[in-house]
């Protein structure tokens, strides 16, 4: 039997960290779609030629969900989340440097898809183990709002970043945010 969190401060911290983790996951997943038009124009690539990049992410993300479920029973879910965010961050840093090599970008973004799958299932496991049923039912929908906020944020902020410093900077900023979140998660989420 796992001890449930009972103090409001610990419950609030888990909720905030969970929200940040999933927000970071989304911004490091959706940013390629947000810069796609600028990327295609800047690199002189057709949308059809770039299609394997996003396809790789979705295929590996789906397969990664199965892997994440398996690993979640054998590896610390806390470390899976940290590792997933860290790998997603590295993939985001690499993308601009391997552009416009579509095959390499496809591999990197495919690895990102696997990393992305390492966050939600372990987060659900941690929350279901750490929270009472009442707290879980109240907080998980709030944590889930992070995907909507991240989606809106990526599509609102990316054009501004592109205008100020180009499409490649979108990846750097998303990566930096994910590294900060991963560090906060590792330090503050306990064992």
PDB file of C-alpha atoms in Angstrom:
ATOM      1  CA  UNK A   1       0.000   0.000   0.000  1.00  0.00           C
ATOM      2  CA  UNK A   2       1.382   3.396  -1.023  1.00  0.00           C
ATOM      3  CA  UNK A   3       1.000   6.324   1.365  1.00  0.00           C
ATOM      4  CA  UNK A   4      -1.248   8.952  -0.153  1.00  0.00           C
ATOM      5  CA  UNK A   5      -0.357  12.616  -0.024  1.00  0.00           C
ATOM      6  CA  UNK A   6      -2.544  14.353   2.524  1.00  0.00           C
ATOM      7  CA  UNK A   7      -1.081  17.814   3.015  1.00  0.00           C
ATOM      8  CA  UNK A   8      -2.331  20.484   0.651  1.00  0.00           C
ATOM      9  CA  UNK A   9       1.167  21.823  -0.088  1.00  0.00           C
ATOM     10  CA  UNK A  10       2.424  18.447  -1.385  1.00  0.00           C
ATOM     11  CA  UNK A  11      -0.751  17.885  -3.387  1.00  0.00           C
ATOM     12  CA  UNK A  12      -0.497  21.366  -4.906  1.00  0.00           C
ATOM     13  CA  UNK A  13       3.197  20.820  -5.750  1.00  0.00           C
ATOM     14  CA  UNK A  14       2.455  17.513  -7.518  1.00  0.00           C
ATOM     15  CA  UNK A  15      -0.339  19.203  -9.439  1.00  0.00           C
ATOM     16  CA  UNK A  16       1.857  22.133 -10.522  1.00  0.00           C
ATOM     17  CA  UNK A  17       4.737  19.854 -11.496  1.00  0.00           C
ATOM     18  CA  UNK A  18       2.386  17.544 -13.415  1.00  0.00           C
ATOM     19  CA  UNK A  19       0.927  20.528 -15.253  1.00  0.00           C
ATOM     20  CA  UNK A  20       4.397  21.829 -16.162  1.00  0.00           C
ATOM     21  CA  UNK A  21       5.548  18.390 -17.325  1.00  0.00           C
ATOM     22  CA  UNK A  22       2.633  17.958 -19.677  1.00  0.00           C
ATOM     23  CA  UNK A  23       2.819  21.562 -20.875  1.00  0.00           C
ATOM     24  CA  UNK A  24       6.517  21.036 -21.671  1.00  0.00           C
ATOM     25  CA  UNK A  25       5.704  17.786 -23.401  1.00  0.00           C
ATOM     26  CA  UNK A  26       3.243  19.506 -25.675  1.00  0.00           C
ATOM     27  CA  UNK A  27       5.435  22.476 -26.584  1.00  0.00           C
ATOM     28  CA  UNK A  28       8.298  20.132 -27.496  1.00  0.00           C
ATOM     29  CA  UNK A  29       5.912  18.037 -29.594  1.00  0.00           C
ATOM     30  CA  UNK A  30       3.799  20.633 -31.422  1.00  0.00           C
ATOM     31  CA  UNK A  31       6.481  23.176 -32.262  1.00  0.00           C
ATOM     32  CA  UNK A  32       7.491  21.544 -35.547  1.00  0.00           C
ATOM     33  CA  UNK A  33       3.917  21.902 -36.788  1.00  0.00           C
ATOM     34  CA  UNK A  34       3.912  25.520 -35.665  1.00  0.00           C
ATOM     35  CA  UNK A  35       7.046  26.345 -37.676  1.00  0.00           C
ATOM     36  CA  UNK A  36       6.306  24.070 -40.622  1.00  0.00           C
ATOM     37  CA  UNK A  37       5.346  26.779 -43.139  1.00  0.00           C
ATOM     38  CA  UNK A  38       8.394  28.887 -42.277  1.00  0.00           C
ATOM     39  CA  UNK A  39      10.636  25.794 -42.353  1.00  0.00           C
ATOM     40  CA  UNK A  40       9.349  24.768 -45.791  1.00  0.00           C
ATOM     41  CA  UNK A  41       9.851  28.251 -47.200  1.00  0.00           C
ATOM     42  CA  UNK A  42      13.281  28.773 -45.639  1.00  0.00           C
ATOM     43  CA  UNK A  43      14.622  25.388 -46.735  1.00  0.00           C
ATOM     44  CA  UNK A  44      12.833  25.163 -50.091  1.00  0.00           C
ATOM     45  CA  UNK A  45      11.199  21.863 -49.196  1.00  0.00           C
ATOM     46  CA  UNK A  46       7.726  20.705 -50.207  1.00  0.00           C
ATOM     47  CA  UNK A  47       5.141  19.743 -47.634  1.00  0.00           C
ATOM     48  CA  UNK A  48       5.077  16.230 -49.102  1.00  0.00           C
ATOM     49  CA  UNK A  49       8.841  15.881 -48.667  1.00  0.00           C
ATOM     50  CA  UNK A  50       8.596  16.965 -45.007  1.00  0.00           C
ATOM     51  CA  UNK A  51       5.615  14.714 -44.204  1.00  0.00           C
ATOM     52  CA  UNK A  52       7.749  11.801 -42.911  1.00  0.00           C
ATOM     53  CA  UNK A  53       8.965  13.999 -40.038  1.00  0.00           C
ATOM     54  CA  UNK A  54       5.554  14.439 -38.431  1.00  0.00           C
ATOM     55  CA  UNK A  55       4.493  10.928 -39.402  1.00  0.00           C
ATOM     56  CA  UNK A  56       7.506   9.497 -37.549  1.00  0.00           C
ATOM     57  CA  UNK A  57       6.550  11.358 -34.394  1.00  0.00           C
ATOM     58  CA  UNK A  58       2.999  10.033 -34.376  1.00  0.00           C
ATOM     59  CA  UNK A  59       4.018   6.452 -35.138  1.00  0.00           C
ATOM     60  CA  UNK A  60       6.721   6.355 -32.491  1.00  0.00           C
ATOM     61  CA  UNK A  61       4.503   8.185 -29.999  1.00  0.00           C
ATOM     62  CA  UNK A  62       1.824   5.502 -30.394  1.00  0.00           C
ATOM     63  CA  UNK A  63       4.316   2.652 -30.137  1.00  0.00           C
ATOM     64  CA  UNK A  64       6.028   4.450 -27.282  1.00  0.00           C
ATOM     65  CA  UNK A  65       2.794   4.420 -25.273  1.00  0.00           C
ATOM     66  CA  UNK A  66       3.020   0.619 -25.194  1.00  0.00           C
ATOM     67  CA  UNK A  67       6.694   0.780 -24.246  1.00  0.00           C
ATOM     68  CA  UNK A  68       5.976   3.387 -21.568  1.00  0.00           C
ATOM     69  CA  UNK A  69       3.311   1.194 -19.996  1.00  0.00           C
ATOM     70  CA  UNK A  70       5.722  -1.735 -19.902  1.00  0.00           C
ATOM     71  CA  UNK A  71       8.606   0.341 -18.524  1.00  0.00           C
ATOM     72  CA  UNK A  72       6.323   2.051 -16.008  1.00  0.00           C
ATOM     73  CA  UNK A  73       5.971  -1.255 -14.184  1.00  0.00           C
ATOM     74  CA  UNK A  74       9.742  -1.826 -14.110  1.00  0.00           C
ATOM     75  CA  UNK A  75      11.368   1.602 -13.884  1.00  0.00           C
ATOM     76  CA  UNK A  76      10.646   4.555 -11.630  1.00  0.00           C
ATOM     77  CA  UNK A  77       7.843   6.587 -13.257  1.00  0.00           C
ATOM     78  CA  UNK A  78       9.507   9.687 -11.852  1.00  0.00           C
ATOM     79  CA  UNK A  79      12.697   8.873 -13.780  1.00  0.00           C
ATOM     80  CA  UNK A  80      10.740   7.994 -16.937  1.00  0.00           C
ATOM     81  CA  UNK A  81       9.211  11.462 -16.904  1.00  0.00           C
ATOM     82  CA  UNK A  82      12.593  13.098 -16.292  1.00  0.00           C
ATOM     83  CA  UNK A  83      14.214  11.031 -19.055  1.00  0.00           C
ATOM     84  CA  UNK A  84      11.350  11.678 -21.464  1.00  0.00           C
ATOM     85  CA  UNK A  85      11.586  15.444 -20.979  1.00  0.00           C
ATOM     86  CA  UNK A  86      15.348  15.395 -21.265  1.00  0.00           C
ATOM     87  CA  UNK A  87      15.330  13.361 -24.503  1.00  0.00           C
ATOM     88  CA  UNK A  88      12.557  15.554 -25.949  1.00  0.00           C
ATOM     89  CA  UNK A  89      14.675  18.585 -25.102  1.00  0.00           C
ATOM     90  CA  UNK A  90      17.750  17.120 -26.816  1.00  0.00           C
ATOM     91  CA  UNK A  91      15.688  16.276 -29.912  1.00  0.00           C
ATOM     92  CA  UNK A  92      14.430  19.848 -30.029  1.00  0.00           C
ATOM     93  CA  UNK A  93      17.960  21.228 -29.787  1.00  0.00           C
ATOM     94  CA  UNK A  94      19.165  18.917 -32.580  1.00  0.00           C
ATOM     95  CA  UNK A  95      16.384  19.613 -35.125  1.00  0.00           C
ATOM     96  CA  UNK A  96      17.650  22.976 -36.420  1.00  0.00           C
ATOM     97  CA  UNK A  97      21.204  21.636 -36.751  1.00  0.00           C
ATOM     98  CA  UNK A  98      20.218  18.691 -38.955  1.00  0.00           C
ATOM     99  CA  UNK A  99      17.891  20.736 -41.160  1.00  0.00           C
ATOM    100  CA  UNK A 100      17.202  20.319 -44.070  1.00  0.00           C
ATOM    101  CA  UNK A 101      18.273  16.639 -44.014  1.00  0.00           C
ATOM    102  CA  UNK A 102      14.776  15.118 -44.002  1.00  0.00           C
ATOM    103  CA  UNK A 103      15.916  11.532 -43.206  1.00  0.00           C
ATOM    104  CA  UNK A 104      17.892  12.686 -40.163  1.00  0.00           C
ATOM    105  CA  UNK A 105      15.139  15.060 -39.044  1.00  0.00           C
ATOM    106  CA  UNK A 106      12.698  12.155 -39.350  1.00  0.00           C
ATOM    107  CA  UNK A 107      14.859   9.982 -37.095  1.00  0.00           C
ATOM    108  CA  UNK A 108      15.304  12.759 -34.517  1.00  0.00           C
ATOM    109  CA  UNK A 109      11.596  13.576 -34.485  1.00  0.00           C
ATOM    110  CA  UNK A 110      10.787   9.860 -34.242  1.00  0.00           C
ATOM    111  CA  UNK A 111      12.987   9.630 -31.152  1.00  0.00           C
ATOM    112  CA  UNK A 112      11.100  12.655 -29.829  1.00  0.00           C
ATOM    113  CA  UNK A 113       7.866  10.688 -30.276  1.00  0.00           C
ATOM    114  CA  UNK A 114       9.192   7.884 -28.078  1.00  0.00           C
ATOM    115  CA  UNK A 115      10.330  10.423 -25.474  1.00  0.00           C
ATOM    116  CA  UNK A 116       6.904  12.085 -25.539  1.00  0.00           C
ATOM    117  CA  UNK A 117       5.270   8.762 -24.694  1.00  0.00           C
ATOM    118  CA  UNK A 118       7.308   8.542 -21.495  1.00  0.00           C
ATOM    119  CA  UNK A 119       5.379  11.291 -19.742  1.00  0.00           C
ATOM    120  CA  UNK A 120       1.616  10.856 -19.518  1.00  0.00           C
ATOM    121  CA  UNK A 121       1.351   7.170 -18.450  1.00  0.00           C
ATOM    122  CA  UNK A 122       3.960   7.565 -15.674  1.00  0.00           C
ATOM    123  CA  UNK A 123       2.359  10.832 -14.579  1.00  0.00           C
ATOM    124  CA  UNK A 124      -1.030   9.126 -14.301  1.00  0.00           C
ATOM    125  CA  UNK A 125       0.561   6.292 -12.317  1.00  0.00           C
ATOM    126  CA  UNK A 126       2.274   8.675  -9.911  1.00  0.00           C
ATOM    127  CA  UNK A 127      -0.899  10.688  -9.383  1.00  0.00           C
ATOM    128  CA  UNK A 128      -3.104   7.632  -8.936  1.00  0.00           C
ATOM    129  CA  UNK A 129      -0.663   6.229  -6.353  1.00  0.00           C
ATOM    130  CA  UNK A 130      -0.045   9.513  -4.529  1.00  0.00           C
ATOM    131  CA  UNK A 131      -3.500  11.086  -4.497  1.00  0.00           C
ATOM    132  CA  UNK A 132      -6.757  10.101  -2.901  1.00  0.00           C
ATOM    133  CA  UNK A 133      -9.512   9.265  -5.345  1.00  0.00           C
ATOM    134  CA  UNK A 134     -11.134  12.625  -4.638  1.00  0.00           C
ATOM    135  CA  UNK A 135      -7.906  14.586  -5.210  1.00  0.00           C
ATOM    136  CA  UNK A 136      -7.082  12.536  -8.312  1.00  0.00           C
ATOM    137  CA  UNK A 137     -10.525  13.174  -9.835  1.00  0.00           C
ATOM    138  CA  UNK A 138     -10.214  16.874  -9.070  1.00  0.00           C
ATOM    139  CA  UNK A 139      -6.620  17.434 -10.189  1.00  0.00           C
ATOM    140  CA  UNK A 140      -6.155  15.282 -13.293  1.00  0.00           C
ATOM    141  CA  UNK A 141      -8.583  17.353 -15.384  1.00  0.00           C
ATOM    142  CA  UNK A 142      -6.670  20.471 -14.265  1.00  0.00           C
ATOM    143  CA  UNK A 143      -3.353  18.888 -15.265  1.00  0.00           C
ATOM    144  CA  UNK A 144      -4.993  17.937 -18.561  1.00  0.00           C
ATOM    145  CA  UNK A 145      -5.644  21.613 -19.331  1.00  0.00           C
ATOM    146  CA  UNK A 146      -1.916  21.993 -19.907  1.00  0.00           C
ATOM    147  CA  UNK A 147      -2.228  20.451 -23.380  1.00  0.00           C
ATOM    148  CA  UNK A 148      -4.772  23.061 -24.465  1.00  0.00           C
ATOM    149  CA  UNK A 149      -2.756  25.914 -22.972  1.00  0.00           C
ATOM    150  CA  UNK A 150       0.427  24.588 -24.600  1.00  0.00           C
ATOM    151  CA  UNK A 151      -1.260  24.247 -27.985  1.00  0.00           C
ATOM    152  CA  UNK A 152      -2.530  27.822 -27.879  1.00  0.00           C
ATOM    153  CA  UNK A 153       0.819  29.057 -26.551  1.00  0.00           C
ATOM    154  CA  UNK A 154       2.859  27.340 -29.267  1.00  0.00           C
ATOM    155  CA  UNK A 155       0.699  28.719 -32.059  1.00  0.00           C
ATOM    156  CA  UNK A 156       0.554  32.214 -30.550  1.00  0.00           C
ATOM    157  CA  UNK A 157       4.191  32.582 -29.505  1.00  0.00           C
ATOM    158  CA  UNK A 158       5.929  30.781 -32.383  1.00  0.00           C
ATOM    159  CA  UNK A 159       5.116  33.466 -34.987  1.00  0.00           C
ATOM    160  CA  UNK A 160       6.580  36.113 -32.685  1.00  0.00           C
ATOM    161  CA  UNK A 161       9.750  34.062 -32.112  1.00  0.00           C
ATOM    162  CA  UNK A 162      10.019  33.407 -35.860  1.00  0.00           C
ATOM    163  CA  UNK A 163       9.673  37.128 -36.584  1.00  0.00           C
ATOM    164  CA  UNK A 164      12.315  38.050 -33.984  1.00  0.00           C
ATOM    165  CA  UNK A 165      14.892  35.340 -34.560  1.00  0.00           C
ATOM    166  CA  UNK A 166      13.754  32.705 -37.061  1.00  0.00           C
ATOM    167  CA  UNK A 167      12.079  29.308 -36.957  1.00  0.00           C
ATOM    168  CA  UNK A 168      15.075  27.521 -35.430  1.00  0.00           C
ATOM    169  CA  UNK A 169      14.772  29.563 -32.230  1.00  0.00           C
ATOM    170  CA  UNK A 170      11.360  28.036 -31.526  1.00  0.00           C
ATOM    171  CA  UNK A 171      13.113  24.711 -30.910  1.00  0.00           C
ATOM    172  CA  UNK A 172      15.736  26.275 -28.619  1.00  0.00           C
ATOM    173  CA  UNK A 173      13.155  28.026 -26.485  1.00  0.00           C
ATOM    174  CA  UNK A 174      10.976  24.918 -26.176  1.00  0.00           C
ATOM    175  CA  UNK A 175      14.046  22.877 -25.308  1.00  0.00           C
ATOM    176  CA  UNK A 176      15.158  25.337 -22.644  1.00  0.00           C
ATOM    177  CA  UNK A 177      11.731  25.346 -21.043  1.00  0.00           C
ATOM    178  CA  UNK A 178      11.705  21.535 -21.031  1.00  0.00           C
ATOM    179  CA  UNK A 179      15.138  21.364 -19.381  1.00  0.00           C
ATOM    180  CA  UNK A 180      14.005  23.732 -16.631  1.00  0.00           C
ATOM    181  CA  UNK A 181      10.842  21.693 -16.140  1.00  0.00           C
ATOM    182  CA  UNK A 182      12.767  18.397 -16.086  1.00  0.00           C
ATOM    183  CA  UNK A 183      15.123  19.802 -13.468  1.00  0.00           C
ATOM    184  CA  UNK A 184      12.249  21.083 -11.325  1.00  0.00           C
ATOM    185  CA  UNK A 185      10.529  17.711 -11.686  1.00  0.00           C
ATOM    186  CA  UNK A 186      13.616  15.786 -10.606  1.00  0.00           C
ATOM    187  CA  UNK A 187      14.371  18.060  -7.658  1.00  0.00           C
ATOM    188  CA  UNK A 188      10.844  18.674  -6.384  1.00  0.00           C
ATOM    189  CA  UNK A 189       8.900  15.507  -7.175  1.00  0.00           C
ATOM    190  CA  UNK A 190      10.551  13.456  -4.433  1.00  0.00           C
ATOM    191  CA  UNK A 191      11.205   9.764  -4.703  1.00  0.00           C
TER     192      UNK A 191
END
